PDB file of C-alpha atoms and ligand atoms in Angstrom:
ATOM      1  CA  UNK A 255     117.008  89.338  75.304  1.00 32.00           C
ATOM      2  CA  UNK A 256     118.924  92.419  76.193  1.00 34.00           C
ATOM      3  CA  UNK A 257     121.486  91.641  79.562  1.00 35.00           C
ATOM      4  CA  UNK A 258     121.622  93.499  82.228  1.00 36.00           C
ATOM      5  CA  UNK A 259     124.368  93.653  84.565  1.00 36.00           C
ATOM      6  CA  UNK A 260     123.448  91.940  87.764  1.00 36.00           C
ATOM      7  CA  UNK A 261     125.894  94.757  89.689  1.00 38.00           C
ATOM      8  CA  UNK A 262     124.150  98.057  89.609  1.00 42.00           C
ATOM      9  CA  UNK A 263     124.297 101.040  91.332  1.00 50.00           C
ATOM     10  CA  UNK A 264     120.983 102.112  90.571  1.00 75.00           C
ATOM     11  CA  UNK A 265     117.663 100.280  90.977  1.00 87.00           C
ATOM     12  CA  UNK A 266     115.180 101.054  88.672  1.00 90.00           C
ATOM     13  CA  UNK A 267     111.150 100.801  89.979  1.00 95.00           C
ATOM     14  CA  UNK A 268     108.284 101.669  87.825  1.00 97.00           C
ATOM     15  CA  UNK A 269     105.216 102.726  89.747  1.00 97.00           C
ATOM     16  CA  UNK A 270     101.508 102.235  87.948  1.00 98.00           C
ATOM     17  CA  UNK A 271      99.200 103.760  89.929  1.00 97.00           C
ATOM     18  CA  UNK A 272      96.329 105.996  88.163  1.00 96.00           C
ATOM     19  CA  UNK A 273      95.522 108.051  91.664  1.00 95.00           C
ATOM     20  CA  UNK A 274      98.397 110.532  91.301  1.00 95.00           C
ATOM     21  CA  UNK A 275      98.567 111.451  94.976  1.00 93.00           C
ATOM     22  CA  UNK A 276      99.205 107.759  95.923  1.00 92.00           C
ATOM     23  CA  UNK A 277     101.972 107.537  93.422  1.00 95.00           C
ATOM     24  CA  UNK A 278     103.461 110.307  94.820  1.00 94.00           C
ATOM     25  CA  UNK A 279     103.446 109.482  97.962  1.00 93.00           C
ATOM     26  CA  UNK A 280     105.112 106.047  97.045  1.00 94.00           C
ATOM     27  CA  UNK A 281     107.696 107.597  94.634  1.00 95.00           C
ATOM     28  CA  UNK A 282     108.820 110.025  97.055  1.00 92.00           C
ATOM     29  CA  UNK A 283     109.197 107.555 100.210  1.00 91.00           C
ATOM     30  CA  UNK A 284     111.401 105.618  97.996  1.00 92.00           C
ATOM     31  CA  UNK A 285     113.237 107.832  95.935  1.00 89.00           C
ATOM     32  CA  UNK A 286     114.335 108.741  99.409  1.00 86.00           C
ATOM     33  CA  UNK A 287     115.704 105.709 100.071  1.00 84.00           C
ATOM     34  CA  UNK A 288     117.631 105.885  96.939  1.00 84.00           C
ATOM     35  CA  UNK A 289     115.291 104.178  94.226  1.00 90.00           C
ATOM     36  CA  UNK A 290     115.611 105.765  90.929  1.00 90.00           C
ATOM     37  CA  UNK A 291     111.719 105.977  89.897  1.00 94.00           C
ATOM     38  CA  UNK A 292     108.825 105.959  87.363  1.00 95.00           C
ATOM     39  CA  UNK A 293     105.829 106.773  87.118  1.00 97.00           C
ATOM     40  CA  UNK A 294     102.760 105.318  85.276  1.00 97.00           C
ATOM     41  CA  UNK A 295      99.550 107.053  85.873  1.00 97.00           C
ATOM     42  CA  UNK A 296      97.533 104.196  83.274  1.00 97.00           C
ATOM     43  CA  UNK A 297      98.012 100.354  81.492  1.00 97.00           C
ATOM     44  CA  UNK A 298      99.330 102.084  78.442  1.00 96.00           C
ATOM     45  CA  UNK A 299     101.966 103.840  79.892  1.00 96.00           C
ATOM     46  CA  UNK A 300     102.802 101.384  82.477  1.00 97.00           C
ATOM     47  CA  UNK A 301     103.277  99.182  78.851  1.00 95.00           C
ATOM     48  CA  UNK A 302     105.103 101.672  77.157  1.00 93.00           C
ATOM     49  CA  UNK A 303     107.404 102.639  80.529  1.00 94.00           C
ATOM     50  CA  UNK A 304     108.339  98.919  81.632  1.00 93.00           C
ATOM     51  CA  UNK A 305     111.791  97.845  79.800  1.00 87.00           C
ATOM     52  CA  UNK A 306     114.547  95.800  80.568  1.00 79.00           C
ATOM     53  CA  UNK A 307     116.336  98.181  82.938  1.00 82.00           C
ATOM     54  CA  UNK A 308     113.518  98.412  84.690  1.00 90.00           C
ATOM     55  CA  UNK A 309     114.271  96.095  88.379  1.00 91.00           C
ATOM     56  CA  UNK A 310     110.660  96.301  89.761  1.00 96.00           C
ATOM     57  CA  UNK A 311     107.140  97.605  89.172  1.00 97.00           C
ATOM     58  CA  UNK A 312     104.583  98.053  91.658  1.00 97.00           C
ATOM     59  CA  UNK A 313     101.240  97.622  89.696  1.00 97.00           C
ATOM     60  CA  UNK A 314      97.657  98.762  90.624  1.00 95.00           C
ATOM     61  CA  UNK A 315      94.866  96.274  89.557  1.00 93.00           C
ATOM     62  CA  UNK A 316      91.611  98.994  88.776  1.00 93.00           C
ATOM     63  CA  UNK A 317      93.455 101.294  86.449  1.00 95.00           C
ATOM     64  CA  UNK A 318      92.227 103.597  83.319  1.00 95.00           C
ATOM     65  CA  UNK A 319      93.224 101.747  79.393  1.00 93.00           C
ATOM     66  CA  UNK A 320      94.373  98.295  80.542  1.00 94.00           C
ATOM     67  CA  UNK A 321      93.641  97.000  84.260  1.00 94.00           C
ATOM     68  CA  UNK A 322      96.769  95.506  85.819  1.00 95.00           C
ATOM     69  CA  UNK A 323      95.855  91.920  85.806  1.00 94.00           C
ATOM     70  CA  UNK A 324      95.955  92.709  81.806  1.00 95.00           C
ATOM     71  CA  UNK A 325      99.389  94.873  81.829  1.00 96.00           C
ATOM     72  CA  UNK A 326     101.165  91.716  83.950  1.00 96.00           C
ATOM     73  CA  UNK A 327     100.026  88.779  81.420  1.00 95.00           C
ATOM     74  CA  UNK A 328     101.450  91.257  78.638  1.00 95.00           C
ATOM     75  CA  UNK A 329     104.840  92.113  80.210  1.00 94.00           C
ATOM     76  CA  UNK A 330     104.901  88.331  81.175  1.00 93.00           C
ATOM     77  CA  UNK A 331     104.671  87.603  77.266  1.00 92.00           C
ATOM     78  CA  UNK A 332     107.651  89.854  76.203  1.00 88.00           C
ATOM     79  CA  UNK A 333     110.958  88.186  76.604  1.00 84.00           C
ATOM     80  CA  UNK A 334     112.406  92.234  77.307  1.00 83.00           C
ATOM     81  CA  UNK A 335     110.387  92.425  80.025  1.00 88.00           C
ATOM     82  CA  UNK A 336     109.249  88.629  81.247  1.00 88.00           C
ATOM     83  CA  UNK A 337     111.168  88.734  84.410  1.00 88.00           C
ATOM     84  CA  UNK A 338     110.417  91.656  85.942  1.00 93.00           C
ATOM     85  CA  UNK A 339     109.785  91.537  89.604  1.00 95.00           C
ATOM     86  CA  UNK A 340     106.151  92.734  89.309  1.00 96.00           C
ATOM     87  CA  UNK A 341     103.903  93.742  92.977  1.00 96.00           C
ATOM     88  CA  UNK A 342     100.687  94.023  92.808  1.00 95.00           C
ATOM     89  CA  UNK A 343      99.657  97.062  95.209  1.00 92.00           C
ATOM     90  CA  UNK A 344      95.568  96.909  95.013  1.00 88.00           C
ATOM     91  CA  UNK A 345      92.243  98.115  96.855  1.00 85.00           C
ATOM     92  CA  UNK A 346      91.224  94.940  95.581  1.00 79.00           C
ATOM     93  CA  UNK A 347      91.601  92.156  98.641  1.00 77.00           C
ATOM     94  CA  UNK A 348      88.886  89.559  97.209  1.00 81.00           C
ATOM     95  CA  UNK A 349      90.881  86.121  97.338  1.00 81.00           C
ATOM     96  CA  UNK A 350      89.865  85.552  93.778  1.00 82.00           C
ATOM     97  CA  UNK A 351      91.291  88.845  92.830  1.00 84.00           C
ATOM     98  CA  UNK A 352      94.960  87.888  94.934  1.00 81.00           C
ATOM     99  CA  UNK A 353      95.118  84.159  93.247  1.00 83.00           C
ATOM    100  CA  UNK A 354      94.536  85.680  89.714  1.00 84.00           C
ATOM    101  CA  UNK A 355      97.698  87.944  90.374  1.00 82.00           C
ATOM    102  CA  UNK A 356      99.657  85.663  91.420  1.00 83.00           C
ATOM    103  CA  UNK A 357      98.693  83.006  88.332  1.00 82.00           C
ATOM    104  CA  UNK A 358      99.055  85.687  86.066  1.00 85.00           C
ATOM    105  CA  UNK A 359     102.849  85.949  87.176  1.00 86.00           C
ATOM    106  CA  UNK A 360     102.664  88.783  89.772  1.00 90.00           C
ATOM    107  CA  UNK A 361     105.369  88.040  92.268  1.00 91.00           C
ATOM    108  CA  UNK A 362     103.940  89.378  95.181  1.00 92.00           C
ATOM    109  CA  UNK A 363     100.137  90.881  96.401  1.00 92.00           C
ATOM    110  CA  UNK A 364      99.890  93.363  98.977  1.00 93.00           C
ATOM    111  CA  UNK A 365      96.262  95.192  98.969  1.00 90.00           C
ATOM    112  CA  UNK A 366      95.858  98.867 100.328  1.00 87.00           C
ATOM    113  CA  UNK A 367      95.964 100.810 102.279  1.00 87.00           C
ATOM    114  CA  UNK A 368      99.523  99.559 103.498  1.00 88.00           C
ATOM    115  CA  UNK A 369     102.352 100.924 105.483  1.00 89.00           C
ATOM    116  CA  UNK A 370     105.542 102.570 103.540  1.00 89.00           C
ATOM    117  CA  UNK A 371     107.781 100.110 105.490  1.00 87.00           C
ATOM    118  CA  UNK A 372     105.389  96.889 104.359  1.00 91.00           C
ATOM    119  CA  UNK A 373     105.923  97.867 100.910  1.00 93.00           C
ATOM    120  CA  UNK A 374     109.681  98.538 101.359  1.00 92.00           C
ATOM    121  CA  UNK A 375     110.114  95.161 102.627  1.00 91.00           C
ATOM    122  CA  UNK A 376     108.376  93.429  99.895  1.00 93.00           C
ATOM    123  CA  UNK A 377     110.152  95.456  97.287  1.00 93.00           C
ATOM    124  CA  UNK A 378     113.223  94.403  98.963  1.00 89.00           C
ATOM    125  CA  UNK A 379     112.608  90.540  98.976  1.00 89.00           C
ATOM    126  CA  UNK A 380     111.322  90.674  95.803  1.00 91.00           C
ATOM    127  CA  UNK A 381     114.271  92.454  94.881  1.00 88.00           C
ATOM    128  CA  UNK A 382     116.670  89.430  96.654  1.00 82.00           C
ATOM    129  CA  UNK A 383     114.636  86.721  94.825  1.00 82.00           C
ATOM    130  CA  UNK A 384     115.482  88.407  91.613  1.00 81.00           C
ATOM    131  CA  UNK A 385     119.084  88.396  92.812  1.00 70.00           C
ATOM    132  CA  UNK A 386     119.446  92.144  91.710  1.00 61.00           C
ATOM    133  CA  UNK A 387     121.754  93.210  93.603  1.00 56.00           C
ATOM    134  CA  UNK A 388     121.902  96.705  95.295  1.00 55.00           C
ATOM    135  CA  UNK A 389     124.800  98.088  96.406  1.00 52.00           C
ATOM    136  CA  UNK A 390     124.499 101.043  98.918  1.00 69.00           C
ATOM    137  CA  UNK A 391     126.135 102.040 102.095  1.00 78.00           C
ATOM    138  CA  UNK A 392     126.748 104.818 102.751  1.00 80.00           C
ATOM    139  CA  UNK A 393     130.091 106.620 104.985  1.00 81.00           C
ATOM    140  CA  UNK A 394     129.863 109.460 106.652  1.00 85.00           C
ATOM    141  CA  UNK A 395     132.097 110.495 109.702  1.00 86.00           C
ATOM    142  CA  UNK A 396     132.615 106.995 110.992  1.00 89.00           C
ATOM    143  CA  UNK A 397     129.149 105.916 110.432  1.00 92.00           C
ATOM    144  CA  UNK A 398     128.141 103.760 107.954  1.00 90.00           C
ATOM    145  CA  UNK A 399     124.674 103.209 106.486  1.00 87.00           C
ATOM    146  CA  UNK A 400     123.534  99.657 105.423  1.00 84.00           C
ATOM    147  CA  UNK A 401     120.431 101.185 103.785  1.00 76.00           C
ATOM    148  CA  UNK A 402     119.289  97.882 102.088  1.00 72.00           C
ATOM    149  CA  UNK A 403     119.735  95.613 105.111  1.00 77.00           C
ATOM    150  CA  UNK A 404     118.059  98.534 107.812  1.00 81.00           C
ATOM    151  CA  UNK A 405     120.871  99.209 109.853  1.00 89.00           C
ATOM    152  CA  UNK A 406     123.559 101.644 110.687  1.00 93.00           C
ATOM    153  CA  UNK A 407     127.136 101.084 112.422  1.00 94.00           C
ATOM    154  CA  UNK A 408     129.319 104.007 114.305  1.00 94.00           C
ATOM    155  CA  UNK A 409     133.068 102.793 114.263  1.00 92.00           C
ATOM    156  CA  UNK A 410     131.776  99.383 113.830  1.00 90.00           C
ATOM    157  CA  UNK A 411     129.137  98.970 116.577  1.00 93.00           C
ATOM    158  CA  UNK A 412     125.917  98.006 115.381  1.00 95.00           C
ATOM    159  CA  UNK A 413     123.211 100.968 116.448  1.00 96.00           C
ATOM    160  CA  UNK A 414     120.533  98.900 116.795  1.00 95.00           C
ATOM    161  CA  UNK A 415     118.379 101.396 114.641  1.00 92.00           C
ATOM    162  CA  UNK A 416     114.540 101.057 114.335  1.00 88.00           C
ATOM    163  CA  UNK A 417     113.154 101.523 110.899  1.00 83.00           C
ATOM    164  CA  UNK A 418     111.698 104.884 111.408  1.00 84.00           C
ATOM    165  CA  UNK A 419     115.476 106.704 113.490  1.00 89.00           C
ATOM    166  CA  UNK A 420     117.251 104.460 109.815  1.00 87.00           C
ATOM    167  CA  UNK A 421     114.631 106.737 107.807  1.00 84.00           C
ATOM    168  CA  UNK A 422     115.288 110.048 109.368  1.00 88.00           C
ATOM    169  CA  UNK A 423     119.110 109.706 110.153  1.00 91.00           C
ATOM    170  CA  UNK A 424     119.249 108.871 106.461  1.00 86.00           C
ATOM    171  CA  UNK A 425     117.349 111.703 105.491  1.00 84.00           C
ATOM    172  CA  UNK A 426     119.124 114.107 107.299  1.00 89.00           C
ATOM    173  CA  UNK A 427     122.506 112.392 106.183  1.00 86.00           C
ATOM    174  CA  UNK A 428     121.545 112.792 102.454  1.00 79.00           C
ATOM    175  CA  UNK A 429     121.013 116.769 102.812  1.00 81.00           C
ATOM    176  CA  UNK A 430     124.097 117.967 105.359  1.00 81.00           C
ATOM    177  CA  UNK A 431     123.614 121.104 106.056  1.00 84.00           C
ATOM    178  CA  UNK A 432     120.102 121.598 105.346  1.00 87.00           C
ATOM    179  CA  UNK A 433     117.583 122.429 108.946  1.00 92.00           C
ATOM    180  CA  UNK A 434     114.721 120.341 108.652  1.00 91.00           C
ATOM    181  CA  UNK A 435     111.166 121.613 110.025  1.00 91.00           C
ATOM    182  CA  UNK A 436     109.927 118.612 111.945  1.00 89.00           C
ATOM    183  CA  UNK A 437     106.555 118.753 109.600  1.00 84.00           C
ATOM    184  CA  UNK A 438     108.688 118.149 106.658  1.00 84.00           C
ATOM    185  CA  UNK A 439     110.510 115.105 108.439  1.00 85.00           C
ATOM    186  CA  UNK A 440     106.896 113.989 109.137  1.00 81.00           C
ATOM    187  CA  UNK A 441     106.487 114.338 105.435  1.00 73.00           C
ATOM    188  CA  UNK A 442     109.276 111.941 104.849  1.00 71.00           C
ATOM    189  CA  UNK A 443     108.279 109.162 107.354  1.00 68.00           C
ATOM    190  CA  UNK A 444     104.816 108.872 107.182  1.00 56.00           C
ATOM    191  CA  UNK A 445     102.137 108.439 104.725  1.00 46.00           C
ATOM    192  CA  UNK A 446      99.338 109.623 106.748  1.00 49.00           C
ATOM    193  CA  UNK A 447     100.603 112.292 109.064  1.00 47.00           C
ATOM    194  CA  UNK A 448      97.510 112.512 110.964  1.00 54.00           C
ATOM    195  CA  UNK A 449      98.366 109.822 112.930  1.00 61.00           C
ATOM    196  CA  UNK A 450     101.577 111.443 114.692  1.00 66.00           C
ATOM    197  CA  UNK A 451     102.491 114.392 115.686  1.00 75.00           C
ATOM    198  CA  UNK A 452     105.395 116.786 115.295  1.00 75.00           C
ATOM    199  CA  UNK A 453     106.443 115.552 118.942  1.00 82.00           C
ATOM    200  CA  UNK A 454     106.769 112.181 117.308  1.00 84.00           C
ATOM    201  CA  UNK A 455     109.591 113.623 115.674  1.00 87.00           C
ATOM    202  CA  UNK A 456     111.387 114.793 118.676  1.00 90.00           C
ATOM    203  CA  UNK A 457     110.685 111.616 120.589  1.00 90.00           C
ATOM    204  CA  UNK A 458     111.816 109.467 117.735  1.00 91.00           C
ATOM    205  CA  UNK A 459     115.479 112.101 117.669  1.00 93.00           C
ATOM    206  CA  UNK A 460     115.673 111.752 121.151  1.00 94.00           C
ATOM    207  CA  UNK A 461     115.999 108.000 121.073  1.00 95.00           C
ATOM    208  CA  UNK A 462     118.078 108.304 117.735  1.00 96.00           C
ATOM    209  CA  UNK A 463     120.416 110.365 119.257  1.00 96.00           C
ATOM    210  CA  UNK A 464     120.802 108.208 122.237  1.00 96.00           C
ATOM    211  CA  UNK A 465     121.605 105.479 120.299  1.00 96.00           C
ATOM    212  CA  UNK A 466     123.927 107.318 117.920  1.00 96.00           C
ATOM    213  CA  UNK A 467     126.449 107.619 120.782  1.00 92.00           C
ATOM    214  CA  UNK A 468     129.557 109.524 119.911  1.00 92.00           C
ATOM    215  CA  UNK A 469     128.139 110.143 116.339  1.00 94.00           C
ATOM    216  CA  UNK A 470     124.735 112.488 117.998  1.00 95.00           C
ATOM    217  CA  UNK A 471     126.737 115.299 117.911  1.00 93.00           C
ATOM    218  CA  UNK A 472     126.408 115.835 114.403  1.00 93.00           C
ATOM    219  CA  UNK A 473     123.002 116.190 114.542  1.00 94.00           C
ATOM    220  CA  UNK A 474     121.882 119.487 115.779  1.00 93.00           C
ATOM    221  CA  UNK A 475     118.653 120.763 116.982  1.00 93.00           C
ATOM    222  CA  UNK A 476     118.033 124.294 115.222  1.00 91.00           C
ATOM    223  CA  UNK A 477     116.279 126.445 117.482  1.00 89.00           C
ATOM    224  CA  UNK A 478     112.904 127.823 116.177  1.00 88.00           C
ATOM    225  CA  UNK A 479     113.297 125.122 112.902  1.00 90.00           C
ATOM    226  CA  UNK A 480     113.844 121.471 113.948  1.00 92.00           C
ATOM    227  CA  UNK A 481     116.629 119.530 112.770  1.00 94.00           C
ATOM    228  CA  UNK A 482     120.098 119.180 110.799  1.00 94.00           C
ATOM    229  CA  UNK A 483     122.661 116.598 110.083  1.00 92.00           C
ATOM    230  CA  UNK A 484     126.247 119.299 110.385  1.00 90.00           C
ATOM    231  CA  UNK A 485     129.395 117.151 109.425  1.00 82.00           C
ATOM    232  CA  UNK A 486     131.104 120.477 109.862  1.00 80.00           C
ATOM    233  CA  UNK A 487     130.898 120.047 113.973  1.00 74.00           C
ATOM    234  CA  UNK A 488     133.901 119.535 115.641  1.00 64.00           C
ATOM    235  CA  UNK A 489     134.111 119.000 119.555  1.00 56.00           C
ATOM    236  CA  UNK A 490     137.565 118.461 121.634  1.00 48.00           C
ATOM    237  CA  UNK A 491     136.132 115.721 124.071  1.00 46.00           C
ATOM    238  CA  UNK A 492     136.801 112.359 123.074  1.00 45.00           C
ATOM    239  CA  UNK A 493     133.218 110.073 122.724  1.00 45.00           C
TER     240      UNK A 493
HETATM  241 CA1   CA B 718      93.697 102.488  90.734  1.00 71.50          CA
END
């Protein structure tokens, strides 16, 4: 069996998922949040993709070649590829259907439609349990980003960050510079954008920014565009 370090500073996640625009949906929430990402759109591939760098797959059940109860009991046989994390993300939510994935060696069952942050969290347990380790913070002006443990310090003070001001801070964080239309921050936070509105947006930075303290300054509003994380600000008064 090939080794793998344990330390990495990339986690690998293969998504099988036939329906392209679910997949990528999925692969671009979390390569957002930093997960280096795959994509197989049937059984075969999904075979064919999984190896032993791979950290996690999330695996559809109903999908074209080889279902995914079938693609689990095969990766389960290979020693390259035996302990995989493996999710099963499904329409199918018979009981039947959820104790088959599991006995086949699926480490976790979540049925659709689900929410981006449901999935996360999963992913991230699953991730624990497997004891792969991810290693990412990231520093920026006195603030630092726990990404994989949802939360965010400013000269050591815990922010007290909900999951959705964690998302867009870190979005804005990872493109300095770059004004963000509030539509595409929708784009990055939600799966169905229907539900909210751009105003979301701005009520979700308003309470972001109250919470960021000292650090809010760095976040501008661009007039007539939205938003923009500037590290270039600089201010004389003292926070
Ligand atoms: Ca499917």
């Amino acid at each position: 069996m090939v080794q793998k370090s344990k330390e990495k500073y990339e986690t690998n996640i293969l998504i099988v998922e036939d329906e392209e625009d679910i997949a990528e949906v999925i692969a671009h929430f979390l390569g957002e949040i930093g997960y280096n990402i795959d994509i197989a759109y049937d059984g075969q591939q999904a075979l064919k993709k999984a190896h032993p760098w791979t950290d996690l797959i999330l695996l559809d059940v109903m999908l074209p070649k080889l279902d995914g109860f079938e693609v689990c009991q095969r990766l389960r046989s290979k020693s390259e590829t035996e302990e995989i994390p493996i999710i099963f993300l499904t329409a199918k939510g018979e009981d039947e259907d959820h104790v088959r994935g599991l006995l086949l060696g699926g480490d976790d069952y979540l049925i659709k439609p689900v929410a981006m942050d449901v999935i996360l969290a999963r992913i991230q347990a699953a991730l624990r349990r497997a004891h792969i380790r991810e290693v990412e913070t990231i520093n920026v002006m006195g603030l630092t980003l726990f990404v994989n443990e949802f939360r965010a310090e400013y000269r050591g003070r815990d922010l007290g960050l909900t999951l959705t001001e964690l998302e867009l801070l870190s979005y804005l964080i990872r493109h300095p510079r770059q004004a963000y239309r509030r539509e595409e921050l929708l784009d990055v936070l939600w799966t169905d954008s229907k539900m909210v509105t751009q105003r979301t947006v701005d009520t979700h930075m308003k309470n972001l920014r109250e919470k960021l303290g000292g650090f809010a300054k760095y976040i501008e509003t661009v007039w007539g565009v939205g938003y923009c994380f500037n590290d270039t600000v600089s201010y004389e008064e003292e926070d």
